[in-house]
Coordinates of C-alpha atoms in Angstrom, one line a residue:
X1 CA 137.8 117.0 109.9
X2 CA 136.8 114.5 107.1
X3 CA 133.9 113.7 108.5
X4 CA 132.8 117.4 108.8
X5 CA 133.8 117.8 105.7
X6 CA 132.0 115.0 103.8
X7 CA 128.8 115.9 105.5
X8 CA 129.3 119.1 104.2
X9 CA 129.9 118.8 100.7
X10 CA 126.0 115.8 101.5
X11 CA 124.6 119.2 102.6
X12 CA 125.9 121.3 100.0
X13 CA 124.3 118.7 97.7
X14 CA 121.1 118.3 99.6
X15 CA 120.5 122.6 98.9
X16 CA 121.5 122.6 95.2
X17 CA 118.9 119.4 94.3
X18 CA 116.6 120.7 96.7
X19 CA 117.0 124.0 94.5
X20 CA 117.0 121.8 91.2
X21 CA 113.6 119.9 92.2
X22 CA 112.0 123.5 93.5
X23 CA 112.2 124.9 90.6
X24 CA 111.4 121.8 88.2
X25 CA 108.2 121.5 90.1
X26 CA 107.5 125.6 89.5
X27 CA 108.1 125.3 85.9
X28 CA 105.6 121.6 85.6
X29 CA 102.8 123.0 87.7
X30 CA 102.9 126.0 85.5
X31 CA 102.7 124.2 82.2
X32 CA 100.4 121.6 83.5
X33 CA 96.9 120.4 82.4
X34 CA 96.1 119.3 86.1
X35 CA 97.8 122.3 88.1
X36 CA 96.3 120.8 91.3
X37 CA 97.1 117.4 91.3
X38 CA 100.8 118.4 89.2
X39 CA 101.4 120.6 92.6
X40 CA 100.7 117.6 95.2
X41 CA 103.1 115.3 93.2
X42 CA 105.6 117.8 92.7
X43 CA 105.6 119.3 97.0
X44 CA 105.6 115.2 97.5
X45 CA 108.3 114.1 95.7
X46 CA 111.3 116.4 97.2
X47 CA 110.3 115.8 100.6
X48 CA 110.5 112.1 100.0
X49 CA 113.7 112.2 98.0
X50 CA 115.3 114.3 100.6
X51 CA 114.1 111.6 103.1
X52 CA 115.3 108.9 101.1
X53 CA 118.8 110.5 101.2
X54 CA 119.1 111.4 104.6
X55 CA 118.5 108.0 106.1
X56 CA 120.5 106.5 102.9
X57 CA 123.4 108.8 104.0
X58 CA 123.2 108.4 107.5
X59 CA 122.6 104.4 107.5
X60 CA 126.0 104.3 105.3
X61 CA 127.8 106.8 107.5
X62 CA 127.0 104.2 110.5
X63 CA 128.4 101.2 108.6
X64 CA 131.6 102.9 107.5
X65 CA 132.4 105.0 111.3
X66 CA 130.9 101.9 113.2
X67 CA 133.5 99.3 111.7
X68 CA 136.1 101.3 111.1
X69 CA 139.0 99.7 112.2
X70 CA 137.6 96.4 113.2
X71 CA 138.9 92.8 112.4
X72 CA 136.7 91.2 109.9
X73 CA 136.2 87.9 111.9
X74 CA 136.6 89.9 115.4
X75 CA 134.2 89.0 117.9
X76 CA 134.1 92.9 118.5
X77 CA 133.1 93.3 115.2
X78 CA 130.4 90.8 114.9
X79 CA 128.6 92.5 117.8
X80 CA 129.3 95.9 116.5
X81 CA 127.5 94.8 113.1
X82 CA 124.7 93.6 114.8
X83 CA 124.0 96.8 116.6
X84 CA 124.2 98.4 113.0
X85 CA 122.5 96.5 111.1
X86 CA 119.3 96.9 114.4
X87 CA 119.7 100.9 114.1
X88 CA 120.0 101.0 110.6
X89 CA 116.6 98.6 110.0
X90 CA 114.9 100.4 112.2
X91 CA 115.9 103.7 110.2
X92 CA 114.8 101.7 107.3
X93 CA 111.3 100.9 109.1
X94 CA 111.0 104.6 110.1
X95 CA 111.7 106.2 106.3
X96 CA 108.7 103.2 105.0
X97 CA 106.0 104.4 107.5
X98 CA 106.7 108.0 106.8
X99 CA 106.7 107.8 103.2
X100 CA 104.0 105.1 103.3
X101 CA 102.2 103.9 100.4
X102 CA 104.7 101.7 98.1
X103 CA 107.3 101.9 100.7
X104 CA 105.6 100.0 103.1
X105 CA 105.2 97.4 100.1
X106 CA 108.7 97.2 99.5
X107 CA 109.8 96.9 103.5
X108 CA 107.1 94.2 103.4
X109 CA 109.1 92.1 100.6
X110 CA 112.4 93.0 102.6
X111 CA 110.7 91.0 105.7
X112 CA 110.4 87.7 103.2
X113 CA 113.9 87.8 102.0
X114 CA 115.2 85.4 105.0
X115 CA 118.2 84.2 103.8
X116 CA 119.1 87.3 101.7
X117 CA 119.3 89.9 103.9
X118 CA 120.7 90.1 107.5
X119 CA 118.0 88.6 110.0
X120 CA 117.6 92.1 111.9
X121 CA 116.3 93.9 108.5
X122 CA 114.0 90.6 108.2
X123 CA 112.8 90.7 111.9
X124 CA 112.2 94.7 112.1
X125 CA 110.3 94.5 108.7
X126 CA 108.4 91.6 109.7
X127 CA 106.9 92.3 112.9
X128 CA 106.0 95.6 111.8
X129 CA 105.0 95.7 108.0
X130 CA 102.5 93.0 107.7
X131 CA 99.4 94.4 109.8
X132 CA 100.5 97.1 111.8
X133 CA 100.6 100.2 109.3
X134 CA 100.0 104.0 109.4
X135 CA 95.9 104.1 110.0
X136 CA 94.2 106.7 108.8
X137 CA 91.6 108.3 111.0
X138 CA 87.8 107.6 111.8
X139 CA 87.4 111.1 110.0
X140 CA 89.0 110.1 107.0
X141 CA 87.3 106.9 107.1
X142 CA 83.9 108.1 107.1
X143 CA 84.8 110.3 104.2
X144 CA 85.7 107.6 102.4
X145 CA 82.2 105.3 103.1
X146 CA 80.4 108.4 102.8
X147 CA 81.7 109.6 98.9
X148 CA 81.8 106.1 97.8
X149 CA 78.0 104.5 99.3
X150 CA 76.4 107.9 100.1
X151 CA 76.2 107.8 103.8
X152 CA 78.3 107.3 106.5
X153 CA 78.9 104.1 108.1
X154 CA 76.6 104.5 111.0
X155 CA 74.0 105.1 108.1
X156 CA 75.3 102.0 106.4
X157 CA 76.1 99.1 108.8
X158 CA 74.1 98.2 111.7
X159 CA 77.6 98.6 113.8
X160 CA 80.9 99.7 112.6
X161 CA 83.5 99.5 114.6
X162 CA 86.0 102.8 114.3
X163 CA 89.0 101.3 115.3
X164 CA 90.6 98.9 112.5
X165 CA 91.9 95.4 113.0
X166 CA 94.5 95.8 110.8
X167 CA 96.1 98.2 108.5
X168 CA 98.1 97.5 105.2
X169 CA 100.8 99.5 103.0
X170 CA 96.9 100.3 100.5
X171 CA 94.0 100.6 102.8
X172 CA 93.0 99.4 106.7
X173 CA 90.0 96.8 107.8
X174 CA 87.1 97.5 110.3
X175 CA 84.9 94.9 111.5
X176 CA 80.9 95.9 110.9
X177 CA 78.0 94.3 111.4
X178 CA 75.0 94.6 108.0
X179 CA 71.3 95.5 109.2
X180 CA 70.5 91.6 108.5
X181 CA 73.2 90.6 111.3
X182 CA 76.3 89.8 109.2
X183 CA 79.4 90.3 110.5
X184 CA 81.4 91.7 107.9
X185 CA 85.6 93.2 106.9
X186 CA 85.2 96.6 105.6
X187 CA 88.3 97.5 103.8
X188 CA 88.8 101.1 102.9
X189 CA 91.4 102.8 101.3
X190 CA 93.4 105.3 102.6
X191 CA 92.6 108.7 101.4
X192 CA 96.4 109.8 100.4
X193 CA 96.8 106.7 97.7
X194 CA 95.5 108.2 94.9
X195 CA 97.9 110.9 94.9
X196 CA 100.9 109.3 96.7
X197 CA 100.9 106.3 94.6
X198 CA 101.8 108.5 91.7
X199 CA 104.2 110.5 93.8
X200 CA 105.9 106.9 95.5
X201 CA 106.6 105.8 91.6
X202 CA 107.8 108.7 90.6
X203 CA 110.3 108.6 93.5
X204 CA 111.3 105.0 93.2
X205 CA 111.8 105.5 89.7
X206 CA 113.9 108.2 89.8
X207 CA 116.2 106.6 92.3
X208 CA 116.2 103.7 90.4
X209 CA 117.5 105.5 87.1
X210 CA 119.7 107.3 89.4
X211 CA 121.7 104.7 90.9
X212 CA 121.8 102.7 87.6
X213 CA 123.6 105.8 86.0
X214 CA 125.8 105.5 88.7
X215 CA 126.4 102.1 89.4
X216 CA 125.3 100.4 86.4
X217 CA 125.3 97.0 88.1
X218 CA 122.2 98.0 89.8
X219 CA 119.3 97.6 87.2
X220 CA 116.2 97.6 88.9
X221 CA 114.5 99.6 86.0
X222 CA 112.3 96.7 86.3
X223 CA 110.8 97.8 89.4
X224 CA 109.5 101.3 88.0
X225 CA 107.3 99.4 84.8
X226 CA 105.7 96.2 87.5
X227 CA 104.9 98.8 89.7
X228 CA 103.5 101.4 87.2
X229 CA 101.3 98.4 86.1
X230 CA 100.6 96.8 89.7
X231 CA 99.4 99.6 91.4
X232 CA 96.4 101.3 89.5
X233 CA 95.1 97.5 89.7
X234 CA 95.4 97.0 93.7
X235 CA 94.2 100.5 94.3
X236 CA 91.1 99.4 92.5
X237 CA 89.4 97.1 95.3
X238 CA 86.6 95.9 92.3
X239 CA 89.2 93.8 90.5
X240 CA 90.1 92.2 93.9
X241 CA 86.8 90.8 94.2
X242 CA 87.5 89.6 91.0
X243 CA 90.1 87.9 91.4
X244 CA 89.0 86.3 95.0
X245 CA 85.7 84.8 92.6
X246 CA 87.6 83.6 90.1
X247 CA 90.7 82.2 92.3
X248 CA 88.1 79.7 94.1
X249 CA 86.5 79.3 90.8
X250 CA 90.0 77.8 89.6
X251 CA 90.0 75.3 92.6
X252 CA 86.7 73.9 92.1
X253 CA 87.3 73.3 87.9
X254 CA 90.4 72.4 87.8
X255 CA 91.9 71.3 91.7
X256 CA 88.6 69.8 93.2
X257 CA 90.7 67.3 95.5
X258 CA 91.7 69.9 97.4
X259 CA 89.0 72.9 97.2
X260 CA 87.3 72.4 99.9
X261 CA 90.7 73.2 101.9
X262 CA 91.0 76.5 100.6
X263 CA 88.4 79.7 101.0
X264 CA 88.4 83.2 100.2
X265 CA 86.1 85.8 102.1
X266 CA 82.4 86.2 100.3
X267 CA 82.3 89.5 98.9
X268 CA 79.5 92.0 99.1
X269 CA 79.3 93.2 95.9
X270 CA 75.7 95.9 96.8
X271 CA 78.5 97.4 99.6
X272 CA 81.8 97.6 97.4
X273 CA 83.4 100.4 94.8
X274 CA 87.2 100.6 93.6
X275 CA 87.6 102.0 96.8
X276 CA 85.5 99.9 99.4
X277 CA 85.4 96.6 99.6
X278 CA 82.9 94.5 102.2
X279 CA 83.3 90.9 102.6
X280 CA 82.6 88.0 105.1
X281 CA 84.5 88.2 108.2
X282 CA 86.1 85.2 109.6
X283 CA 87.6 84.1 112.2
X284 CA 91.4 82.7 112.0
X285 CA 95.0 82.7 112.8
X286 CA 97.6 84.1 110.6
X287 CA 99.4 81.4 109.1
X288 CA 103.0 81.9 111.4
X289 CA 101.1 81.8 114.6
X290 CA 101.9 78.0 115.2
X291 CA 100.8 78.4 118.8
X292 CA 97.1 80.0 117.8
X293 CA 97.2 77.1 114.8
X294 CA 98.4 74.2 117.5
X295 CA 95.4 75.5 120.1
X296 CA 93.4 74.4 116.9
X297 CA 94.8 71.3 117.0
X298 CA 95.8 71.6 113.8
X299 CA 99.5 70.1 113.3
X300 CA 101.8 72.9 111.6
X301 CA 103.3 70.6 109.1
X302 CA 99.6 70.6 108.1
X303 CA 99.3 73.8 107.5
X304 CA 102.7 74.0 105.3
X305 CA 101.9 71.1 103.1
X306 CA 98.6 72.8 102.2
X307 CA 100.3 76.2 102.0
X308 CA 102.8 74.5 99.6
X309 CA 100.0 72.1 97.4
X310 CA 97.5 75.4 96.9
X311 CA 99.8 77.5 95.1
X312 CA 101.6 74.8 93.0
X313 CA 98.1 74.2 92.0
X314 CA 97.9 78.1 90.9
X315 CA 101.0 78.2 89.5
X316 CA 101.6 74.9 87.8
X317 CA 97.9 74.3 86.8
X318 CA 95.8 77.6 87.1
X319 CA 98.2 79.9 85.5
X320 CA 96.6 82.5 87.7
X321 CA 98.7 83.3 91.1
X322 CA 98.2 85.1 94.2
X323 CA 101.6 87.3 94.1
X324 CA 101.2 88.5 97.6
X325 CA 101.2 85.9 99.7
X326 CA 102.8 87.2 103.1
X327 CA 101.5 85.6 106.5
X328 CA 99.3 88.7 107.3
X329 CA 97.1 87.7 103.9
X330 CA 96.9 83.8 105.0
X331 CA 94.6 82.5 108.0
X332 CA 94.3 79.3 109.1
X333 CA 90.8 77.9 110.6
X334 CA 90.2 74.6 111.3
X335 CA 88.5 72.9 107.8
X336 CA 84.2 73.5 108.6
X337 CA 83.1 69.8 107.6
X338 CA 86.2 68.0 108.9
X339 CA 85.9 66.2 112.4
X340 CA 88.7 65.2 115.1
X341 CA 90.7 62.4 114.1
X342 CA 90.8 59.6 117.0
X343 CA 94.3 61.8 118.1
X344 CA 92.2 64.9 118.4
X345 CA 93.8 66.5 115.2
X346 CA 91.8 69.0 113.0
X347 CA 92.1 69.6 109.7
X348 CA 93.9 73.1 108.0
X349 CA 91.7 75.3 105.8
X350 CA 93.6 78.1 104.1
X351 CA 91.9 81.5 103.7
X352 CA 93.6 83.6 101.0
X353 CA 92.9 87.5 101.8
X354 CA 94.1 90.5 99.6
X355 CA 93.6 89.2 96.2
X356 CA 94.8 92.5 94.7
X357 CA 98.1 91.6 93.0
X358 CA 97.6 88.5 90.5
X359 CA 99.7 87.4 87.7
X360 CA 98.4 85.3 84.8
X361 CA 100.8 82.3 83.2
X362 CA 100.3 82.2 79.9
X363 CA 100.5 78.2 78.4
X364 CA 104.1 78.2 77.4
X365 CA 105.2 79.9 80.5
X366 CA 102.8 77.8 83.5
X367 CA 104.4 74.1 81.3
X368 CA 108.6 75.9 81.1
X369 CA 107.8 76.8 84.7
X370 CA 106.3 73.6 86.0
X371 CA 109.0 71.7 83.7
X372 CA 111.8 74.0 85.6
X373 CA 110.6 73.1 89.3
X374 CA 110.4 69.7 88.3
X375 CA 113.7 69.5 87.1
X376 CA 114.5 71.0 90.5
X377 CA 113.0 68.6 92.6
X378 CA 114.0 65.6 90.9
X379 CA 117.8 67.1 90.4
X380 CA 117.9 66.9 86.7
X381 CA 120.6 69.1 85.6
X382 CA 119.4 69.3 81.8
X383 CA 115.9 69.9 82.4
X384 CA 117.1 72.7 84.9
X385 CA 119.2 74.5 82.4
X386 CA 116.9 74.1 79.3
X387 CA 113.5 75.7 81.2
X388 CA 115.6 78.1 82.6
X389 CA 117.3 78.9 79.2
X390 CA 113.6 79.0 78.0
X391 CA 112.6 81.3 80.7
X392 CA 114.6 84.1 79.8
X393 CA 118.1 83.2 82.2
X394 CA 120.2 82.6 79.4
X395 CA 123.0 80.0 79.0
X396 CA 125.2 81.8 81.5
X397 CA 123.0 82.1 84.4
X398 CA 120.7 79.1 84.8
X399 CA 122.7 77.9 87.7
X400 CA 122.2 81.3 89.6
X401 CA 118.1 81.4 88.9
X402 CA 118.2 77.5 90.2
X403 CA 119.8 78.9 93.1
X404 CA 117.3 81.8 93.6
X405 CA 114.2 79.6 93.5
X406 CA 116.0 77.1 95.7
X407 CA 118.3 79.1 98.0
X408 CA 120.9 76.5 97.4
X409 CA 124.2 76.4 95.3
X410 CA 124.6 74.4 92.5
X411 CA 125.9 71.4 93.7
X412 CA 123.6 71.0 96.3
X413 CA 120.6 71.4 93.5
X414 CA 121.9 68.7 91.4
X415 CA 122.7 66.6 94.3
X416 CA 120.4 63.1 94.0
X417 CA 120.0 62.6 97.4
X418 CA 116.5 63.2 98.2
X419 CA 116.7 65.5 100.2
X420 CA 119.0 67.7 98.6
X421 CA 116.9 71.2 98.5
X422 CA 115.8 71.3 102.6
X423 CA 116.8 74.4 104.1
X424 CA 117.6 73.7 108.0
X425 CA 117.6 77.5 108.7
X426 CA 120.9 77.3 111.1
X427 CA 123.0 80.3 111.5
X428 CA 125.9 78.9 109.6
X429 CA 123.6 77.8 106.5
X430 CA 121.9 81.7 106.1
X431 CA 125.1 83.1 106.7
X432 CA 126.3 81.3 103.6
X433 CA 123.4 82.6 101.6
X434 CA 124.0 85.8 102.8
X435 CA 127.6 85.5 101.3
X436 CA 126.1 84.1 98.3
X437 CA 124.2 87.2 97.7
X438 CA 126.9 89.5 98.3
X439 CA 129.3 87.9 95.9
X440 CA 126.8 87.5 93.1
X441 CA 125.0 90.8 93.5
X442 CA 126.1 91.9 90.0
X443 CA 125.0 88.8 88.2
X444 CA 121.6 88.7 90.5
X445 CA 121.3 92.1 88.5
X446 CA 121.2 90.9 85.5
X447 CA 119.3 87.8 85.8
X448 CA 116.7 89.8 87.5
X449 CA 116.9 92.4 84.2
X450 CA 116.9 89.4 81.5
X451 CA 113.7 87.4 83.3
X452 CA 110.0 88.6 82.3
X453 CA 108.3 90.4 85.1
X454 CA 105.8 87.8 85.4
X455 CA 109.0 85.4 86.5
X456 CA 110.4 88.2 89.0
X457 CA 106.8 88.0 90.7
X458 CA 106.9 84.2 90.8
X459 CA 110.5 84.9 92.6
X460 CA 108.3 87.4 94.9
X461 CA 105.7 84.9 95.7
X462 CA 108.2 82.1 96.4
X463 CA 110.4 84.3 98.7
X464 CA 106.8 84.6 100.7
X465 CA 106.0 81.2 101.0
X466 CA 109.8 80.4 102.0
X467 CA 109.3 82.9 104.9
X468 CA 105.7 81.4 105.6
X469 CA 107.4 78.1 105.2
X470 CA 110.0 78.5 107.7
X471 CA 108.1 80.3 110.4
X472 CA 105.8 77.0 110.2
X473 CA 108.3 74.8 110.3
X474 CA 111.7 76.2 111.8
X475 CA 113.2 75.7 107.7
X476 CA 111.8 74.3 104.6
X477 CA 110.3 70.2 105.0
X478 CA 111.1 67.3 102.5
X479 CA 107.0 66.9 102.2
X480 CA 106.9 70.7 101.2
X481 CA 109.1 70.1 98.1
X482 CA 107.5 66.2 97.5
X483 CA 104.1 68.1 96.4
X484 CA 105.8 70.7 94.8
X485 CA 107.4 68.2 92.7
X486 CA 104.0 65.9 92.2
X487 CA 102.0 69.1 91.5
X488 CA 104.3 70.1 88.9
X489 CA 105.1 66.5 87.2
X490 CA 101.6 66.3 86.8
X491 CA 100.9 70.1 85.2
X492 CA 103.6 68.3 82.9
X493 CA 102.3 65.2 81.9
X494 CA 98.6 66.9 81.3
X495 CA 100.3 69.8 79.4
X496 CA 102.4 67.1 76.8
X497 CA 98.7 65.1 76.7
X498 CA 96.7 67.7 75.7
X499 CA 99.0 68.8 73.1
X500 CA 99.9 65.1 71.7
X501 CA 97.1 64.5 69.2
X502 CA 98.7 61.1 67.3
X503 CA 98.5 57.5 69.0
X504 CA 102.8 57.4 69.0
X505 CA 102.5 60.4 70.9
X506 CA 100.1 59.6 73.9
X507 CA 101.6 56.3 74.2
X508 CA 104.8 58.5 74.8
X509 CA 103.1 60.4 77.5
X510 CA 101.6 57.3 79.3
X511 CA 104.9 55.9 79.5
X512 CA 106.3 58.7 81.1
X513 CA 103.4 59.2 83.3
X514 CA 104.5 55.3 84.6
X515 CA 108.0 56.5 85.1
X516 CA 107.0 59.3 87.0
X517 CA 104.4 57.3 89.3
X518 CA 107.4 55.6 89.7
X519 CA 109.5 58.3 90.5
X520 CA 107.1 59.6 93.3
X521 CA 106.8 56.1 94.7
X522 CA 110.4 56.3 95.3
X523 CA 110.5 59.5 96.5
X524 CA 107.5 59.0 98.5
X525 CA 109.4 55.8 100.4
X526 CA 112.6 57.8 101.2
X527 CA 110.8 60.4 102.5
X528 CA 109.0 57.5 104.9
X529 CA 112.4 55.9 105.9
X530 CA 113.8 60.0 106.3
X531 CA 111.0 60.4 108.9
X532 CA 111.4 57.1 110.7
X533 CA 115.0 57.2 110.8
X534 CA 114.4 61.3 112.4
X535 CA 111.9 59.7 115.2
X536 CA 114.2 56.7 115.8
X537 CA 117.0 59.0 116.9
X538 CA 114.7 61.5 118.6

């Protein structure tokens, strides 16, 4: 009987705001200067709200009748959860491909957040979010090519293939072949985003403000002002190109020891618009294949170690970061110059795709940043709470961002053994994290609130290259966080020299670029001894 009656009074609800946003949208349209566009937003948004509630009510009807009753460390109940957690992810997974657009983005992040969320959420997101999206139809494809170049793709390309290799959360890829015989990526937007982009915000920010009102712990009001500024820039497929040009550019000025190892698709600009975008194809695997990289003979410690030094390069030294860096925007291809080594072994090189989301590091921020990671690496405690002070985490939750960057607790991040930030990835160790999460939800809150939104897509882009990390290597590796901590010791020690005018002042900086040579010599020859010690006992 309370059951009936509790989804009675959610029905009762769903009628009166379905009422409520019918006649709100009646009432806009009317006084709007855009009636037409006003009236697809406003015939959007209540179906998508309604959608939202439904699976939000029925996913926490399912937790609360599932467990009812059950033990808390029962056996019983551990299986029961499970079987939750699988429906209710997969309720999850169906509301993002409905609603599309932005949702698919944000199921995408929830596939990164290993240690986070349970591993069922992580698993349903991540086999199905990164390349295997809604597709849009050969119909509404050729519209596309045809308003944006003139003609349609057979009038365009040589050969154009109409079924897509992949299909993203913003637009899908075709393979096509130019009149002069190259094989080229066509990337086309799907034809909804214009208007559902507008609609998804306006959704997710009213759910947002919603639930804040509600429970004021929850303050993601963050969300609605990166994504009101994110969007109009990845649905706009000319600054991508951009930033692909200038993203190789930055290797090549200011990383040239490793440029060569990293590659972005050649863009062709004569067959691109906002909405198009034509590049070199190439062939690769996605980054978490480790069998497709290993029949490369390419080792997969490799692969993370070049993952790892690329974007400390962006972020400690560039200032300009790929944001997005999930495995279905990395391929690996064996390095074009390199040769076999006498073992056989190739070398990595990493192709970066989807170059839509970028965030720039201003000077201050890149050197608190770098500071703050070196800190972490080397387990200095003050270093760690001043840059993360200076970062915007106050005095109260410095520990708490540490932990976020690292997935660790505080005494493990200050712990001086050199090997004191490794994830192992067991059951036991994500289950803690997991805990972690739960407890400190109201605090993760308000950090997330306090940091600048530039900082919460760093957090982004390392939850990615955690995931990326771990399918590589089964966890995170001691050489992963060794050139994290070079890379940003050095961003450090050229910041302080090119600031330091005076003779007092750069003999200051050499000194401390001794004791940091030092320091990674050190490091360097524990890491050595870790590695022999692991393949002396097997």
């Amino acid at each position: 009987m309370a059951t009936r009656s509790l989804w009675g009074m959610r029905a009762k609800l769903a009628v009166a705001t379905s009422a409520i946003l019918a006649g709100s949208a009646a009432a806009t349209v009317a006084t709007s200067k855009d009636p037409d566009t006003t009236l697809k937003l406003c015939t959007t948004i209540p179906l998508r709200l309604m959608r939202d509630a439904v699976t939000a009510a029925s996913i926490a009807f399912d937790y609360e009748y599932s467990l009812w009753g059950l033990p808390e460390e029962s056996i019983e109940r551990s299986k029961i959860k499970h079987e939750v957690h699988l429906r209710s992810a997969r309720k999850l997974q169906e509301l993002c491909f409905r609603n599309g657009g932005i949702y698919i983005k944000l199921g995408q992040h929830i596939g990164q957040l290993e240690y986070l969320v349970p591993e069922e959420y992580v698993h349903t997101m991540r086999e199905s979010m990164l390349n295997k999206c809604p597709v849009s139809s050969y119909d509404q494809i050729c519209e596309v090519v045809k308003k944006e170049l003139g003609q349609s793709p057979d009038k365009i390309f040589k050969e154009f293939d109409s079924v897509p290799i992949a299909s993203a959360s913003l637009a899908q890829v075709h393979v096509a072949q130019t009149f002069d015989g190259q094989k080229v990526a066509v990337k086309v937007q799907h034809t909804h985003m214009t208007d559902t982009a507008a609609a998804d915000q306006a959704v997710v920010g009213f759910i947002v403000n919603t639930l804040h009102r509600i429970f004021p712990a929850f303050d993601y009001r963050w969300l609605v002002d990166e994504m009101s500024e994110s969007i109009p820039k990845e649905l706009d497929f000319l600054i991508e190109a951009r930033n692909s040009e200038k993203c190789l550019e930055n290797f090549w000025k200011l990383s040239p020891h490793i440029a060569e190892y990293v590659y972005a698709p050649r863009v062709h600009w004569n067959l691109s618009t906002s909405k198009l975008l034509t590049m070199e194809f190439i062939d690769g695997a996605q980054v978490s294949d480790v069998k497709a990289i290993q029949s490369f003979r390419i080792r997969p410690n490799e692969v993370a170690k070049l993952v790892s030094q690329a974007f400390a390069e962006m972020m400690f030294k560039h200032g300009f970061v790929h944001c997005d860096p999930h495995a279905a925007n990395m391929l690996i291809r064996p390095l074009p110059s390199s040769k076999r080594s006498i073992m056989g072994k190739r070398k990595p090189q990493l192709i970066l795709l989807d170059h839509g989301l970028y965030k720039e590091l201003d000077f201050a921020t890149r050197f608190n940043y770098a500071s703050l990671w070196k800190g972490l690496v080397f387990a200095d405690a003050n270093a760690i709470k001043e840059n993360s002070v200076k970062l915007g985490a106050g005095e109260d939750l410095y520990a708490l961002f540490a932990g976020i960057l690292t997935m660790r607790p505080w005494n493990r991040v200050i712990d001086r053994s050199v090997d004191h930030l490794v994830i192992k990835g067991s059951a036991s160790e994500r289950s803690e994290l997991q805990m972690y999460a739960s407890e400190y939800f109201p605090q993760i809150s308000e950090l997330l609130r306090r940091l600048p939104r530039v900082i919460l897509l760093m957090l982004k882009t390392n939850d990615c290259l955690r995931a990326v990390n771990n399918s590589l290597m089964q966890g995170s590796s001691l050489e992963t966080f060794f050139i994290i901590g070079k890379v940003s010791s050095e961003a450090v020690v050229e910041a302080k020299r090119s600031e330091r005018k005076s003779v007092l002042g750069r003999l200051d900086v050499w000194l401390e670029e001794i004791l940091l040579e030092v320091r990674l010599v050190g490091m360097q020859i524990a890491l050595w001894l870790l590695q022999l010690r692991r393949a002396l006992t097997g």
